[in-house]
Coordinates of C-alpha atoms and ligand atoms in Angstrom, one line a residue:
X1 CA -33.3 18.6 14.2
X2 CA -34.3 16.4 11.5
X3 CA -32.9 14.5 8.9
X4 CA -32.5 17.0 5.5
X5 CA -35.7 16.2 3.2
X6 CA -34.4 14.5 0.5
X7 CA -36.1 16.2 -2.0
X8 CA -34.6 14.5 -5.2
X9 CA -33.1 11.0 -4.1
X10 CA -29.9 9.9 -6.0
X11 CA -30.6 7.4 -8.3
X12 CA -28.1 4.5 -7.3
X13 CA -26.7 2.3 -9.6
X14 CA -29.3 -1.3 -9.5
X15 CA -27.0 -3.4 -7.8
X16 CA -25.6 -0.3 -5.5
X17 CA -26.0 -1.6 -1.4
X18 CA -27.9 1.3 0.4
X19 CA -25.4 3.8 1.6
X20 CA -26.8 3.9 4.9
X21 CA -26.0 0.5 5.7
X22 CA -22.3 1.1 4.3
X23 CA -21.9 3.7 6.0
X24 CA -23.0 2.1 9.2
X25 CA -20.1 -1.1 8.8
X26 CA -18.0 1.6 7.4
X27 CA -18.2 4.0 11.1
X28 CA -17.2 0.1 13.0
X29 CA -14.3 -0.1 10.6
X30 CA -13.2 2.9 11.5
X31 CA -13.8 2.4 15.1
X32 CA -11.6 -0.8 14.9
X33 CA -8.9 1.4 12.6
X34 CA -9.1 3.7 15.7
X35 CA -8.5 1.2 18.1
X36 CA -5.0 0.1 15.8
X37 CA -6.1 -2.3 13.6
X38 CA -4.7 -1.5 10.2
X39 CA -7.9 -0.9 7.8
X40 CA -7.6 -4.6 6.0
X41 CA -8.0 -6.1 9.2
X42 CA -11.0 -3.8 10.6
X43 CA -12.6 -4.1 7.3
X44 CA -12.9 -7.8 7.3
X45 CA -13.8 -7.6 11.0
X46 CA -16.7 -5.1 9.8
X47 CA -18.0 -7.6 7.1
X48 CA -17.8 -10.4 9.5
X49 CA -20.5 -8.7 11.4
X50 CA -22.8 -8.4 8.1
X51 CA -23.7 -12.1 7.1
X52 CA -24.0 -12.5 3.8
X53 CA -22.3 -9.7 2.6
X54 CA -22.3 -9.2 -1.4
X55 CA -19.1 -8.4 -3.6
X56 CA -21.0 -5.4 -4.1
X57 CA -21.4 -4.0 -0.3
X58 CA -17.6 -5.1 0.2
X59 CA -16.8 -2.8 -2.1
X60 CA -18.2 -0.1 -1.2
X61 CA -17.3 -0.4 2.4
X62 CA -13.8 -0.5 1.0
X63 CA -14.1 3.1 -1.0
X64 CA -16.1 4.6 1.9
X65 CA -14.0 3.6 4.3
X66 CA -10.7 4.5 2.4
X67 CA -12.1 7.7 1.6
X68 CA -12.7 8.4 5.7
X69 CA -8.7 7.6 6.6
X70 CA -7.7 9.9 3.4
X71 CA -9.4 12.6 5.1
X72 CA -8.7 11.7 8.5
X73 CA -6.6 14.5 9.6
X74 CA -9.2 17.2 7.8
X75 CA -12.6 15.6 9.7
X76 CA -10.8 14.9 13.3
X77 CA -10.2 18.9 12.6
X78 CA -13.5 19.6 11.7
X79 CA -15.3 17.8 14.9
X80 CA -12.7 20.0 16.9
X81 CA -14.6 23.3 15.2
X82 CA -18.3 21.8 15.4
X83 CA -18.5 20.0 18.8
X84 CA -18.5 21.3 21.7
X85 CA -17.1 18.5 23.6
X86 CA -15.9 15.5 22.0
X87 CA -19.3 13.1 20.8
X88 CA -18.9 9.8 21.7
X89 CA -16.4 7.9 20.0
X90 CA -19.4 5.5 18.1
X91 CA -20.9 8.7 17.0
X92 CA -17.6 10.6 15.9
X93 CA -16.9 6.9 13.9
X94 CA -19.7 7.8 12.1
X95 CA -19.4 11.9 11.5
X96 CA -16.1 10.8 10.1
X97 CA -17.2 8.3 7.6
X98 CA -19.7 10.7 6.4
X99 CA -17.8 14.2 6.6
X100 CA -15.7 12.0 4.3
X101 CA -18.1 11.7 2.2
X102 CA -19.1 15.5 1.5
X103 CA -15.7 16.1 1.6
X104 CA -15.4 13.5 -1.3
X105 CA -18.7 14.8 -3.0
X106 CA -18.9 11.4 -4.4
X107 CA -22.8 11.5 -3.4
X108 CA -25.5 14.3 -3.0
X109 CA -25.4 16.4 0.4
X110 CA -28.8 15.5 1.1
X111 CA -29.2 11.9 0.2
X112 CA -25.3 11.4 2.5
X113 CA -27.1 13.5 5.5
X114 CA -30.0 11.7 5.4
X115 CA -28.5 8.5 5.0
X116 CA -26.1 8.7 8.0
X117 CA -28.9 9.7 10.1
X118 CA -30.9 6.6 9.1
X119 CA -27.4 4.6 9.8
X120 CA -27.3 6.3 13.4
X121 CA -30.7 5.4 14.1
X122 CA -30.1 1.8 13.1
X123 CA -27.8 0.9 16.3
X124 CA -28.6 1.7 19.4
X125 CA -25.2 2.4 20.0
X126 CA -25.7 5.8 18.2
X127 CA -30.0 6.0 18.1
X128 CA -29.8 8.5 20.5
X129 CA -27.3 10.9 18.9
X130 CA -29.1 10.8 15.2
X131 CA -30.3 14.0 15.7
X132 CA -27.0 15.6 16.9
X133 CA -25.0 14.2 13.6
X134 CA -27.4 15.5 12.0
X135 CA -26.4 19.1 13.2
X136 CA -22.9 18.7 12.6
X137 CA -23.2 17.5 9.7
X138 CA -25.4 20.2 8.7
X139 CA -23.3 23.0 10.5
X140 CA -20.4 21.6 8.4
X141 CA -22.0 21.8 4.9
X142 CA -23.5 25.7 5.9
X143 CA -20.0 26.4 6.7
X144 CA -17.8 23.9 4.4
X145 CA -15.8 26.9 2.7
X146 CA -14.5 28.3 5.4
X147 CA -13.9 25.4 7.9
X148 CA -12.3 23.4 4.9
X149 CA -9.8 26.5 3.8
X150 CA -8.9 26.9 7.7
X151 CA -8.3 23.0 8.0
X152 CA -5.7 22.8 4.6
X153 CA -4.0 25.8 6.2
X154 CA -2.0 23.4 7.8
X155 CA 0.7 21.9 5.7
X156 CA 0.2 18.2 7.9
X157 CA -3.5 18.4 7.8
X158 CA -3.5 19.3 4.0
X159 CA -1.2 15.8 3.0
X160 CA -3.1 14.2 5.9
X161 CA 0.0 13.2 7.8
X162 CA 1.4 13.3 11.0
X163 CA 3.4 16.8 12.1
X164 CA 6.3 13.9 13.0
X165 CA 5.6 12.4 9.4
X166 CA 5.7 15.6 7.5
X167 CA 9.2 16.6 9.6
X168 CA 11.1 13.9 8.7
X169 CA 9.8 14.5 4.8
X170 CA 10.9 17.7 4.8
X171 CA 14.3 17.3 6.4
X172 CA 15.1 14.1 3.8
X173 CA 12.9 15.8 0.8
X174 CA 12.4 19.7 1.0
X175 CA 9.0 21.2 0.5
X176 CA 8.4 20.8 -3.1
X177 CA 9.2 17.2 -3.5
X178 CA 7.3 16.6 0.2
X179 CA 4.3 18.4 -1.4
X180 CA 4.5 16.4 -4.7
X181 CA 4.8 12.8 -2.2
X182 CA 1.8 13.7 -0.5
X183 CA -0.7 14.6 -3.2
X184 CA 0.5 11.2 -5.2
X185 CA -0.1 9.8 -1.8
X186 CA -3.5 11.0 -1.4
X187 CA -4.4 9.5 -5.0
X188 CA -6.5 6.6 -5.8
X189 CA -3.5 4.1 -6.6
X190 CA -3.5 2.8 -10.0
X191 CA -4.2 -0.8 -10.7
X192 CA -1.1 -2.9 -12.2
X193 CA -0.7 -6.0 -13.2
X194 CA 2.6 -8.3 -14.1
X195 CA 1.6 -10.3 -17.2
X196 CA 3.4 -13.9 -16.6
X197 CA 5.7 -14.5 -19.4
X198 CA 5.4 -18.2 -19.5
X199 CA 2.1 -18.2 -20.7
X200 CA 1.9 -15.1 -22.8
X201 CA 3.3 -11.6 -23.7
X202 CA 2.8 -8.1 -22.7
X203 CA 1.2 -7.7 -26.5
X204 CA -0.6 -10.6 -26.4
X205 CA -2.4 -9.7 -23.5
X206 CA -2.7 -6.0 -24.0
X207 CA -4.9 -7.3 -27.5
X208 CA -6.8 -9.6 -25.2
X209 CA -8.1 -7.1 -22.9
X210 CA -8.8 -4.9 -25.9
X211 CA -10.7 -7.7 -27.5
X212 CA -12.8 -7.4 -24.0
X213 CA -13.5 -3.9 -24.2
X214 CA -10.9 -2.7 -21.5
X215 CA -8.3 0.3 -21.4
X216 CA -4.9 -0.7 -20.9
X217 CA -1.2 0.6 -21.7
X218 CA 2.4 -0.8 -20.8
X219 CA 3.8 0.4 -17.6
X220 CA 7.0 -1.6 -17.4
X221 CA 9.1 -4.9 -18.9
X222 CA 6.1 -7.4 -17.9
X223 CA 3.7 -4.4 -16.1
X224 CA 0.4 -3.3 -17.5
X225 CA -1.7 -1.0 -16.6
X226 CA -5.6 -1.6 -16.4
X227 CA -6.9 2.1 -16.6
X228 CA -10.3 0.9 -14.6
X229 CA -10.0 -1.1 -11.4
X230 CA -11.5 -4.5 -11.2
X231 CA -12.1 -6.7 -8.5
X232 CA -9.0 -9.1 -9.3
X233 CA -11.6 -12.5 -9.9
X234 CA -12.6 -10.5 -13.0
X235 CA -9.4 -9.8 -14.6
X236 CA -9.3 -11.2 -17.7
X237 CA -6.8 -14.2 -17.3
X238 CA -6.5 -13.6 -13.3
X239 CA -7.6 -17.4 -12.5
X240 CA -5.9 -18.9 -15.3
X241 CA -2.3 -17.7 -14.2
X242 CA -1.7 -14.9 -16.8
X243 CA -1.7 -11.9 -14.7
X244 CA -0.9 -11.3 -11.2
X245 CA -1.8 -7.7 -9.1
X246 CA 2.0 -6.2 -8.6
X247 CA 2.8 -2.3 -8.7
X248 CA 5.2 -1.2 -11.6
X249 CA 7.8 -0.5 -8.8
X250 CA 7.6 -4.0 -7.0
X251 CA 8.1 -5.2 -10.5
X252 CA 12.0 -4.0 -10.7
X253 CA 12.8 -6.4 -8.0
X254 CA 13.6 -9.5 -10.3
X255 CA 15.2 -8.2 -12.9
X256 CA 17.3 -6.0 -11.1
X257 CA 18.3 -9.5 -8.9
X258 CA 19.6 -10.5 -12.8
X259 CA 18.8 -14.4 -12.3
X260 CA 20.1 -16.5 -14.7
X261 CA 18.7 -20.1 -15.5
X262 CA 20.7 -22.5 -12.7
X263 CA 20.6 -20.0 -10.4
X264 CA 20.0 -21.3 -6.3
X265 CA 18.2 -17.8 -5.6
X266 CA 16.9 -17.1 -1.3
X267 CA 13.6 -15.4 -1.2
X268 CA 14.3 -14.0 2.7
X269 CA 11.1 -12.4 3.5
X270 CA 8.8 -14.1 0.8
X271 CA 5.1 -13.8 1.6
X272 CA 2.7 -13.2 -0.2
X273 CA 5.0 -14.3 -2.7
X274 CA 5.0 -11.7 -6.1
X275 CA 8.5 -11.2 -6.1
X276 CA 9.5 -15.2 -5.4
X277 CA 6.3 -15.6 -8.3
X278 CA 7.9 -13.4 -10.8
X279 CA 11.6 -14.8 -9.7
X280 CA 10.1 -18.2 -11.0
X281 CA 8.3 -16.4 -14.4
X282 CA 11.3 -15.0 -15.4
X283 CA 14.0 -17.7 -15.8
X284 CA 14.7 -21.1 -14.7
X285 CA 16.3 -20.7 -11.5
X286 CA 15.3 -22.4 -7.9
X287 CA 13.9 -20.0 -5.0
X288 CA 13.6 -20.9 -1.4
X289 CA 11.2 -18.4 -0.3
X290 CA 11.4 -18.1 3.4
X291 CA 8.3 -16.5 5.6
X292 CA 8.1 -16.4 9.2
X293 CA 4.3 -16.0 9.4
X294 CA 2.8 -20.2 8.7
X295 CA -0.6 -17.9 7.4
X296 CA 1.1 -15.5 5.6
X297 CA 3.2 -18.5 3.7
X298 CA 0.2 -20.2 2.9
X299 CA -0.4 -17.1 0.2
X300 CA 2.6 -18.1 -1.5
X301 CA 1.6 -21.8 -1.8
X302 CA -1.7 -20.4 -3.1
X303 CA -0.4 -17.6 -5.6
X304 CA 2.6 -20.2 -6.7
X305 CA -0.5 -22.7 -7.2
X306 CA -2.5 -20.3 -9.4
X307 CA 0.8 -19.2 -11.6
X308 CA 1.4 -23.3 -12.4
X309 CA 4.6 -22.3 -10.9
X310 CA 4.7 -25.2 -8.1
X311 CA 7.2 -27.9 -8.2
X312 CA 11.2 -28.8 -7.6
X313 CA 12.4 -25.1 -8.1
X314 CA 10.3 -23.5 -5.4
X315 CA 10.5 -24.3 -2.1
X316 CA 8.4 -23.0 0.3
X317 CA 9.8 -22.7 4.2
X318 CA 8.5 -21.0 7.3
X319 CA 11.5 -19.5 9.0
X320 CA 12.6 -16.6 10.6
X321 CA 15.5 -15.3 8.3
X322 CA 17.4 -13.7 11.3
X323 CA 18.3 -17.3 12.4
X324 CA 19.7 -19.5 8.6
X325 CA 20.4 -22.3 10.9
X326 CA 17.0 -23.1 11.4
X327 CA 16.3 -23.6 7.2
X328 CA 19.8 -22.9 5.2
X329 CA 21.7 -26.7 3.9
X330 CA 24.8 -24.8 3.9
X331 CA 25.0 -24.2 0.3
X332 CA 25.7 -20.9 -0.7
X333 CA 23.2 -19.0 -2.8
X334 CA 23.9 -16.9 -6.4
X335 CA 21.2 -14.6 -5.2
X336 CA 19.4 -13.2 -2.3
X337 CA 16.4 -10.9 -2.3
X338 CA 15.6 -9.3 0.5
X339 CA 12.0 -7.4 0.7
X340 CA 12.5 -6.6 4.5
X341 CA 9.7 -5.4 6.7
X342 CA 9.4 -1.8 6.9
X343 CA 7.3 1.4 7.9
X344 CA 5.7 1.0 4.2
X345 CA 6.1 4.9 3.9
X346 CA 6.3 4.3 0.2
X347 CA 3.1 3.0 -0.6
X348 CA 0.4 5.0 1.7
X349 CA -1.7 5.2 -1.4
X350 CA -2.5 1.8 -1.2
X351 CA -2.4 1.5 2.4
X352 CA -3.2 4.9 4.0
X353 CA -4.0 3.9 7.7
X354 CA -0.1 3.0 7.8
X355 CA 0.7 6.7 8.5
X356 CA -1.6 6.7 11.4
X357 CA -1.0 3.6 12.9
X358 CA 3.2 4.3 12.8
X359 CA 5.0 5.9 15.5
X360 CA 7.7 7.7 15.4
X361 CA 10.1 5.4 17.0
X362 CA 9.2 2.6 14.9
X363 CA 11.3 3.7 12.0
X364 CA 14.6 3.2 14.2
X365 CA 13.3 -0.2 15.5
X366 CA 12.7 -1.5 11.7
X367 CA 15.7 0.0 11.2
X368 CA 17.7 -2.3 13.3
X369 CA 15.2 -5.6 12.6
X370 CA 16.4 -4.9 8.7
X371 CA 20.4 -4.0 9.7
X372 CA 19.9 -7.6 11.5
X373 CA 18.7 -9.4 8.9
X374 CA 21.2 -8.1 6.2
X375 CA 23.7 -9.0 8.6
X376 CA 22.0 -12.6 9.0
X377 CA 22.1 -13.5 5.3
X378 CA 25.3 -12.3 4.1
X379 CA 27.5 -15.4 5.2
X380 CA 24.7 -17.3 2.9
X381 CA 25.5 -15.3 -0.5
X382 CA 28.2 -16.7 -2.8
X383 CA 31.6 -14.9 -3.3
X384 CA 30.9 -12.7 -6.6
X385 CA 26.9 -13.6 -5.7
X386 CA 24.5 -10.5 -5.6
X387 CA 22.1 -9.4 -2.8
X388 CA 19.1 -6.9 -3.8
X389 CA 18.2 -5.4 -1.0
X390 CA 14.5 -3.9 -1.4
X391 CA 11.8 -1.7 1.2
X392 CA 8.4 -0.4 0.2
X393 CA 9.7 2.8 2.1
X394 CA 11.5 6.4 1.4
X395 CA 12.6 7.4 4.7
X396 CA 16.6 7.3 4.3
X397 CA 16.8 5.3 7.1
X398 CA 15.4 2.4 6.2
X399 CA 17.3 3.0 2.9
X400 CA 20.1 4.4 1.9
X401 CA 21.5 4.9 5.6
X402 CA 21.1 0.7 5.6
X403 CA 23.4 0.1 2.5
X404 CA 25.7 2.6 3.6
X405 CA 26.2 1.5 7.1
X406 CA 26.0 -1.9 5.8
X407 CA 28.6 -1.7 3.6
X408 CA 31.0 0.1 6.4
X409 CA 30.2 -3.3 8.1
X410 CA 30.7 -5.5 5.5
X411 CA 34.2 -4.7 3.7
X412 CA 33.6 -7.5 1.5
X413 CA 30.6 -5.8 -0.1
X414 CA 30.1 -3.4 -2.5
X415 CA 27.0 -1.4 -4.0
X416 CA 26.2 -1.9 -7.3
X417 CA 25.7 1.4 -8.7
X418 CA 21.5 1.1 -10.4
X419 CA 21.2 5.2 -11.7
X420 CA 23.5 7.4 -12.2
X421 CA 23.8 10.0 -9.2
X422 CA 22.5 7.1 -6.7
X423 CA 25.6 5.8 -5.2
X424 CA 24.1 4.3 -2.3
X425 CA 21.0 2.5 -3.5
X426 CA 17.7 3.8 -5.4
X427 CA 15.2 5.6 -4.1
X428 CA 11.8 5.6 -6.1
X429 CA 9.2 8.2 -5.0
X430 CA 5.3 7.2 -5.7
X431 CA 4.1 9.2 -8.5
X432 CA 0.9 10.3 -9.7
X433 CA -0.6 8.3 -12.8
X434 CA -2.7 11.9 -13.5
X435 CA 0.1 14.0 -14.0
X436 CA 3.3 11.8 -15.3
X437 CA 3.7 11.2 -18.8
X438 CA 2.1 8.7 -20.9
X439 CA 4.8 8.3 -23.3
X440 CA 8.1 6.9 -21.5
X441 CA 11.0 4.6 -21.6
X442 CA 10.3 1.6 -18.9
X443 CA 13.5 0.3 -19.7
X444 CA 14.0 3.0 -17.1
X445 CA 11.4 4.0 -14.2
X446 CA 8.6 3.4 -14.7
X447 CA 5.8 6.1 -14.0
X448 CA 3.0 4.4 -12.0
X449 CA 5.0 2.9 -9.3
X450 CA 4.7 3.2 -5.7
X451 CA 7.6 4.4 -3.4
X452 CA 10.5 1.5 -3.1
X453 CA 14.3 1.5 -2.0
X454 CA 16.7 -1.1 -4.0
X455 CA 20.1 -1.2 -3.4
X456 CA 22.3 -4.4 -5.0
X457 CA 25.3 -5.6 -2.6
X458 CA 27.7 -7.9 -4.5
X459 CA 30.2 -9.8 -2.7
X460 CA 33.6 -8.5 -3.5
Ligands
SAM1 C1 7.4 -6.6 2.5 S1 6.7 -8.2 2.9 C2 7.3 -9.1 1.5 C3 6.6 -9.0 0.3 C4 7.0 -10.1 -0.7 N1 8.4 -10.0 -1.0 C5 6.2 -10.0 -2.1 O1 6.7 -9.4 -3.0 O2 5.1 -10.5 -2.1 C6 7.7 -8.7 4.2 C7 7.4 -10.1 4.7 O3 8.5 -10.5 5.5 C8 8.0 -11.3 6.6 N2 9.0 -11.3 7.7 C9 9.2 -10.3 8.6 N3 10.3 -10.6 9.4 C10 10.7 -11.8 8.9 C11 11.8 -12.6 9.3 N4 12.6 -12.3 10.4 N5 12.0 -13.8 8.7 C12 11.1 -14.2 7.7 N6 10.1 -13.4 7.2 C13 9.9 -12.2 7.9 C14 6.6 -10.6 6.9 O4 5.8 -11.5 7.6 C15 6.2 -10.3 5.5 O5 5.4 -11.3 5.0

């Protein structure tokens, strides 16, 4: 069969790359997303293979290929109804970057066909299969209503999640809420920046990018919300320090950690450093951010570099927290944040390949790595001194189970009580920027923010 006859080409923006090649690097993204990679990774691996690559393309391949592992549970279920056997996986790559696509409708049918026909053609990997794409791709736009309203039938499939990832959802959440979670999950995540209050104010800033022409509202105590993404080189003030990229949510951490000037304050789990960054921004206290990964720790030299923030009061040391010995001087400090690892359930938005590339056992095994560290760094907090323990998730596990179980452990620790009807810790759910309101009190919770856990231990 041929390609469809695109009778009236889209007219792409000047500087657009052609979608063909796109949608070529973005099929061996999601080849290496298939093969575990998590979708940063096989994106840069994808790039790597295009010399030369413009800002432009980068982008793209981003979108197309985000788009592809939003939809991943609906086009693995429509190659199930169109294919007789399964294609090749090169070849289902591809149909699933495209079917995306029409799913998405972010392009003409007939210019997306067409292009991921040329795009099979151009590697001889898939050459030979052009024309067969080209039928399923047709046989799913003759048959897109029904095939789509069978698909979304399922309650998994519809939030594109795992059956085991939807259970443990509803047990914890109950089908309303789990329904709400999933469609802020499936949401483009809104972009949010912490405005660095040495140099300037929330006001001040929120006038400068008006002066530039660009959207913005307050979204928290130092959060601001750009209502358009940009790539973060061109946001205003972005290389001079004032801003830094941080969700609304991740922006609690500090001030709930209530760090006074003096303050010896332990970063545990640092990179790439925007909480130990906005530690530093907010008073005068000295952090010893601690990173196990040398590469990852480099980010916060880098990012501390950028915010002027380098010098006496941050310290910078690759460690594994489980094991003080290796970087603690024995003096004990007023504060500890921990941001331990974690499934990062609570922001799938922004990284949707995590709920894919989890399995189901792994939430007990982070369990324990984080119960182990909390255990690790309590003999390093002061008597009276406050921990804030903090995950990017909203299984209960990783959350309020920890603080509970930790404080059974621990009888010289008690949780400090952060909302009313929250005993054991806080539990923020990722919310939709579309549907919350615009007008809201961020003294309290904020209403862009992704899905976090904070509980604060003091030492009784
Ligand atoms: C959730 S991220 C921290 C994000 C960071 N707090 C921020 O706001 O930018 C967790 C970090 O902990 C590091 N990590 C994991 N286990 C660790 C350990 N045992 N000791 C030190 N760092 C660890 C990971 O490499 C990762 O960089």
């Amino acid at each position: 069969m041929e390609p469809m006859a695109a009778d009236k080409p889209a007219a792409p923006a000047a500087a657009s790359p052609p979608l063909g090649r796109v949608l070529m690097l973005a099929a061996q993204a999601w080849s290496g997303f298939q093969a575990g990679q998590s979708l940063d990774r096989a994106l840069d691996a994808a790039l790597e293979t295009s010399r030369g690559a413009s800002a432009a393309l980068a982008g793209a391949l981003r979108d197309v290929t985000t788009t592809a592992v939003r939809r991943f549970a609906v086009t693995e279920f429509l190659l199930t109804r169109l294919a007789h056997r399964p294609p090749d996986p090169d070849v289902r790559a591809l149909f699933a970057v495209s079917a995306a696509q029409l799913l998405a409708g972010a392009y003409p049918d007939f210019t997306l066909v067409d292009q991921a026909v040329r795009a099979a053609r151009a590697r001889e990997a898939t050459a030979a299969a052009a024309g067969f794409l080209n039928a399923l791709l047709r046989e799913f736009l003759r048959r897109r209503e029904e095939l789509v309203r069978e698909a979304e039938q399922d309650p998994a499939r519809h939030g594109n999640v795992p059956p085991w990832w939807l259970a443990r959802l509803h047990r914890e959440y109950g089908a309303r809420r789990t329904q709400e979670i999933l469609a802020a999950q499936n949401e483009e995540p809104p972009l949010v920046l912490r405005v660095n209050v040495r140099c300037t104010t929330v006001p001040a800033y929120l006038d400068q990018l008006a002066a530039e022409g660009l959207a913005a509202s307050r979204a928290g105590e130092s959060a601001v919300w750009l209502h358009r993404a940009l790539p973060v080189e061109r946001i205003p003030g972005f290389t001079e320090g004032q801003v830094s990229v941080q969700d609304a949510g991740a922006q609690l951490a500090a001030a709930l950690l209530g760090v006074a000037p003096g303050m010896r304050v332990l970063d545990a789990c640092a990179a790439p450093g925007g909480k130990t960054a906005h530690l530093l921004e907010l008073g005068d206290c000295s952090v010893d951010a601690v990173e196990r990964d040398p590469e990852r720790a480099r980010r916060i030299d880098a990012n501390l570099q950028r915010l002027a923030l380098t010098g006496p009061r941050a310290r910078v040391l690759v460690a594994d927290a489980r094991h003080p010995g290796r970087f603690w001087d024995g003096r004990p400090y007023d504060r500890i944040l921990l941001d331990a690892p974690c499934t990062a359930s609570g922001i799938v938005r922004r990284h949707p390949d995590v709920v894919w590339l989890r399995r189901p056992g792994d939430v007990a095994k982070l369990a324990t790595q984080q119960a182990k560290l909390l255990d690790a760094l309590w003999p390093l907090l002061a008597r009276t001194g406050r921990l804030l323990y903090a995950v990017c998730s909203i299984f209960p596990e990783e959350g309020r189970q920890q603080s509970s179980s930790f404080v059974e452990r621990h009888p010289d620790a008690r949780i400090v009580p952060l909302r009313q009807g929250e005993p054991g810790g806080w539990q923020l759910l990722p919310r939709s920027a579309q549907t919350a309101p615009m007008e809201f009190d961020y003294s309290k919770q904020p209403v862009f923010q992704d899905g976090f856990f904070y509980a604060l231990l003091e030492k009784v």
